Amino acid sequence: DIGELVESLSLDHRFMESIDGTLWDSELALLRLGGATSKKKAARLLGERIGRELGAHVAQVKGHTALLYRPGRPPVLDLEALVEEGRG
């Protein structure tokens, strides 16, 4: 099962620390996971696993790319303003 395979993968601590630092700095991290897996479903599951381990939300998955979001303290992004800007 592909889910079991993704869960059994060892995640390099330097890789995870790098993503964590990016999330603290900008609240968003773009993960290109094509090098980790050739299956799009596995890339989605891996993005979800990384997000879960870092306390981040998977905002979007497209192909082998996952976008993670984790609010900072204090927040960096004003999501309400971004939504209003998108409507205008």
PDB file of C-alpha atoms in Angstrom:
ATOM      1  CA  ASP A   1       0.000   0.000   0.000  1.00  0.00           C
ATOM      2  CA  ILE A   2       1.347   3.419  -0.982  1.00  0.00           C
ATOM      3  CA  GLY A   3       0.218   5.030   2.290  1.00  0.00           C
ATOM      4  CA  GLU A   4       2.211   2.528   4.338  1.00  0.00           C
ATOM      5  CA  LEU A   5       5.237   3.111   2.131  1.00  0.00           C
ATOM      6  CA  VAL A   6       5.060   6.893   2.657  1.00  0.00           C
ATOM      7  CA  GLU A   7       4.668   6.458   6.416  1.00  0.00           C
ATOM      8  CA  SER A   8       7.718   4.170   6.524  1.00  0.00           C
ATOM      9  CA  LEU A   9       9.987   6.663   4.736  1.00  0.00           C
ATOM     10  CA  SER A  10      12.740   8.170   6.852  1.00  0.00           C
ATOM     11  CA  LEU A  11      12.627  11.981   6.738  1.00  0.00           C
ATOM     12  CA  ASP A  12      16.038  13.635   6.964  1.00  0.00           C
ATOM     13  CA  HIS A  13      16.159  15.936   9.994  1.00  0.00           C
ATOM     14  CA  ARG A  14      18.049  18.642   8.052  1.00  0.00           C
ATOM     15  CA  PHE A  15      15.305  18.610   5.395  1.00  0.00           C
ATOM     16  CA  MET A  16      12.610  18.904   8.061  1.00  0.00           C
ATOM     17  CA  GLU A  17      14.498  21.689   9.886  1.00  0.00           C
ATOM     18  CA  SER A  18      14.839  23.580   6.624  1.00  0.00           C
ATOM     19  CA  ILE A  19      11.092  23.385   5.977  1.00  0.00           C
ATOM     20  CA  ASP A  20      10.369  24.349   9.586  1.00  0.00           C
ATOM     21  CA  GLY A  21      12.613  27.420   9.242  1.00  0.00           C
ATOM     22  CA  THR A  22      10.894  28.429   6.013  1.00  0.00           C
ATOM     23  CA  LEU A  23       7.493  28.124   7.690  1.00  0.00           C
ATOM     24  CA  TRP A  24       8.657  30.309  10.616  1.00  0.00           C
ATOM     25  CA  ASP A  25      10.040  32.930   8.237  1.00  0.00           C
ATOM     26  CA  SER A  26       7.247  33.168   5.685  1.00  0.00           C
ATOM     27  CA  GLU A  27       4.413  30.863   6.859  1.00  0.00           C
ATOM     28  CA  LEU A  28       4.484  29.141   3.445  1.00  0.00           C
ATOM     29  CA  ALA A  29       6.730  26.362   2.158  1.00  0.00           C
ATOM     30  CA  LEU A  30       6.652  24.968  -1.357  1.00  0.00           C
ATOM     31  CA  LEU A  31       7.758  21.343  -1.470  1.00  0.00           C
ATOM     32  CA  ARG A  32       8.758  19.828  -4.796  1.00  0.00           C
ATOM     33  CA  LEU A  33       8.520  16.125  -4.079  1.00  0.00           C
ATOM     34  CA  GLY A  34       9.121  14.695  -7.547  1.00  0.00           C
ATOM     35  CA  GLY A  35      12.602  13.557  -6.502  1.00  0.00           C
ATOM     36  CA  ALA A  36      11.176  11.627  -3.563  1.00  0.00           C
ATOM     37  CA  THR A  37       8.498   9.748  -5.480  1.00  0.00           C
ATOM     38  CA  SER A  38       7.301   9.232  -9.016  1.00  0.00           C
ATOM     39  CA  LYS A  39       3.650   8.804  -7.978  1.00  0.00           C
ATOM     40  CA  LYS A  40       1.462  11.882  -7.555  1.00  0.00           C
ATOM     41  CA  LYS A  41      -0.611  10.184  -4.854  1.00  0.00           C
ATOM     42  CA  ALA A  42       2.553   9.402  -2.879  1.00  0.00           C
ATOM     43  CA  ALA A  43       3.666  13.037  -3.221  1.00  0.00           C
ATOM     44  CA  ARG A  44       0.313  14.172  -1.788  1.00  0.00           C
ATOM     45  CA  LEU A  45       0.581  11.710   1.097  1.00  0.00           C
ATOM     46  CA  LEU A  46       4.187  12.721   1.767  1.00  0.00           C
ATOM     47  CA  GLY A  47       3.214  16.409   1.798  1.00  0.00           C
ATOM     48  CA  GLU A  48       0.445  15.587   4.273  1.00  0.00           C
ATOM     49  CA  ARG A  49       2.863  13.631   6.468  1.00  0.00           C
ATOM     50  CA  ILE A  50       5.443  16.432   6.499  1.00  0.00           C
ATOM     51  CA  GLY A  51       2.700  18.947   7.268  1.00  0.00           C
ATOM     52  CA  ARG A  52       1.385  16.797  10.096  1.00  0.00           C
ATOM     53  CA  GLU A  53       4.850  16.416  11.632  1.00  0.00           C
ATOM     54  CA  LEU A  54       5.506  20.173  11.454  1.00  0.00           C
ATOM     55  CA  GLY A  55       2.032  21.290  12.549  1.00  0.00           C
ATOM     56  CA  ALA A  56       1.317  22.804   9.138  1.00  0.00           C
ATOM     57  CA  HIS A  57      -1.710  22.632   6.862  1.00  0.00           C
ATOM     58  CA  VAL A  58      -1.484  21.398   3.292  1.00  0.00           C
ATOM     59  CA  ALA A  59      -2.887  24.399   1.445  1.00  0.00           C
ATOM     60  CA  GLN A  60      -2.590  22.876  -2.022  1.00  0.00           C
ATOM     61  CA  VAL A  61      -1.176  19.890  -3.869  1.00  0.00           C
ATOM     62  CA  LYS A  62      -0.585  20.019  -7.592  1.00  0.00           C
ATOM     63  CA  GLY A  63       1.212  17.140  -9.251  1.00  0.00           C
ATOM     64  CA  HIS A  64       4.356  16.461  -7.237  1.00  0.00           C
ATOM     65  CA  THR A  65       4.296  19.832  -5.458  1.00  0.00           C
ATOM     66  CA  ALA A  66       2.748  20.568  -2.065  1.00  0.00           C
ATOM     67  CA  LEU A  67       2.226  23.991  -0.508  1.00  0.00           C
ATOM     68  CA  LEU A  68       2.306  24.038   3.299  1.00  0.00           C
ATOM     69  CA  TYR A  69       0.951  26.830   5.494  1.00  0.00           C
ATOM     70  CA  ARG A  70       1.546  27.374   9.195  1.00  0.00           C
ATOM     71  CA  PRO A  71       0.602  30.672  10.863  1.00  0.00           C
ATOM     72  CA  GLY A  72       3.501  32.454  12.508  1.00  0.00           C
ATOM     73  CA  ARG A  73       3.657  34.239  15.837  1.00  0.00           C
ATOM     74  CA  PRO A  74       3.098  37.057  15.086  1.00  0.00           C
ATOM     75  CA  PRO A  75       1.388  36.314  11.777  1.00  0.00           C
ATOM     76  CA  VAL A  76       3.331  37.238   8.654  1.00  0.00           C
ATOM     77  CA  LEU A  77       0.486  36.925   6.150  1.00  0.00           C
ATOM     78  CA  ASP A  78      -2.812  38.772   6.509  1.00  0.00           C
ATOM     79  CA  LEU A  79      -5.102  36.150   4.989  1.00  0.00           C
ATOM     80  CA  GLU A  80      -8.211  38.327   5.185  1.00  0.00           C
ATOM     81  CA  ALA A  81      -6.477  41.089   3.214  1.00  0.00           C
ATOM     82  CA  LEU A  82      -5.287  38.545   0.644  1.00  0.00           C
ATOM     83  CA  VAL A  83      -8.832  37.241   0.185  1.00  0.00           C
ATOM     84  CA  GLU A  84     -10.200  40.763  -0.236  1.00  0.00           C
ATOM     85  CA  GLU A  85      -7.420  41.587  -2.678  1.00  0.00           C
ATOM     86  CA  GLY A  86      -8.296  38.482  -4.692  1.00  0.00           C
ATOM     87  CA  ARG A  87     -11.932  39.548  -4.906  1.00  0.00           C
ATOM     88  CA  GLY A  88     -11.120  43.069  -6.110  1.00  0.00           C
TER      89      GLY A  88
END
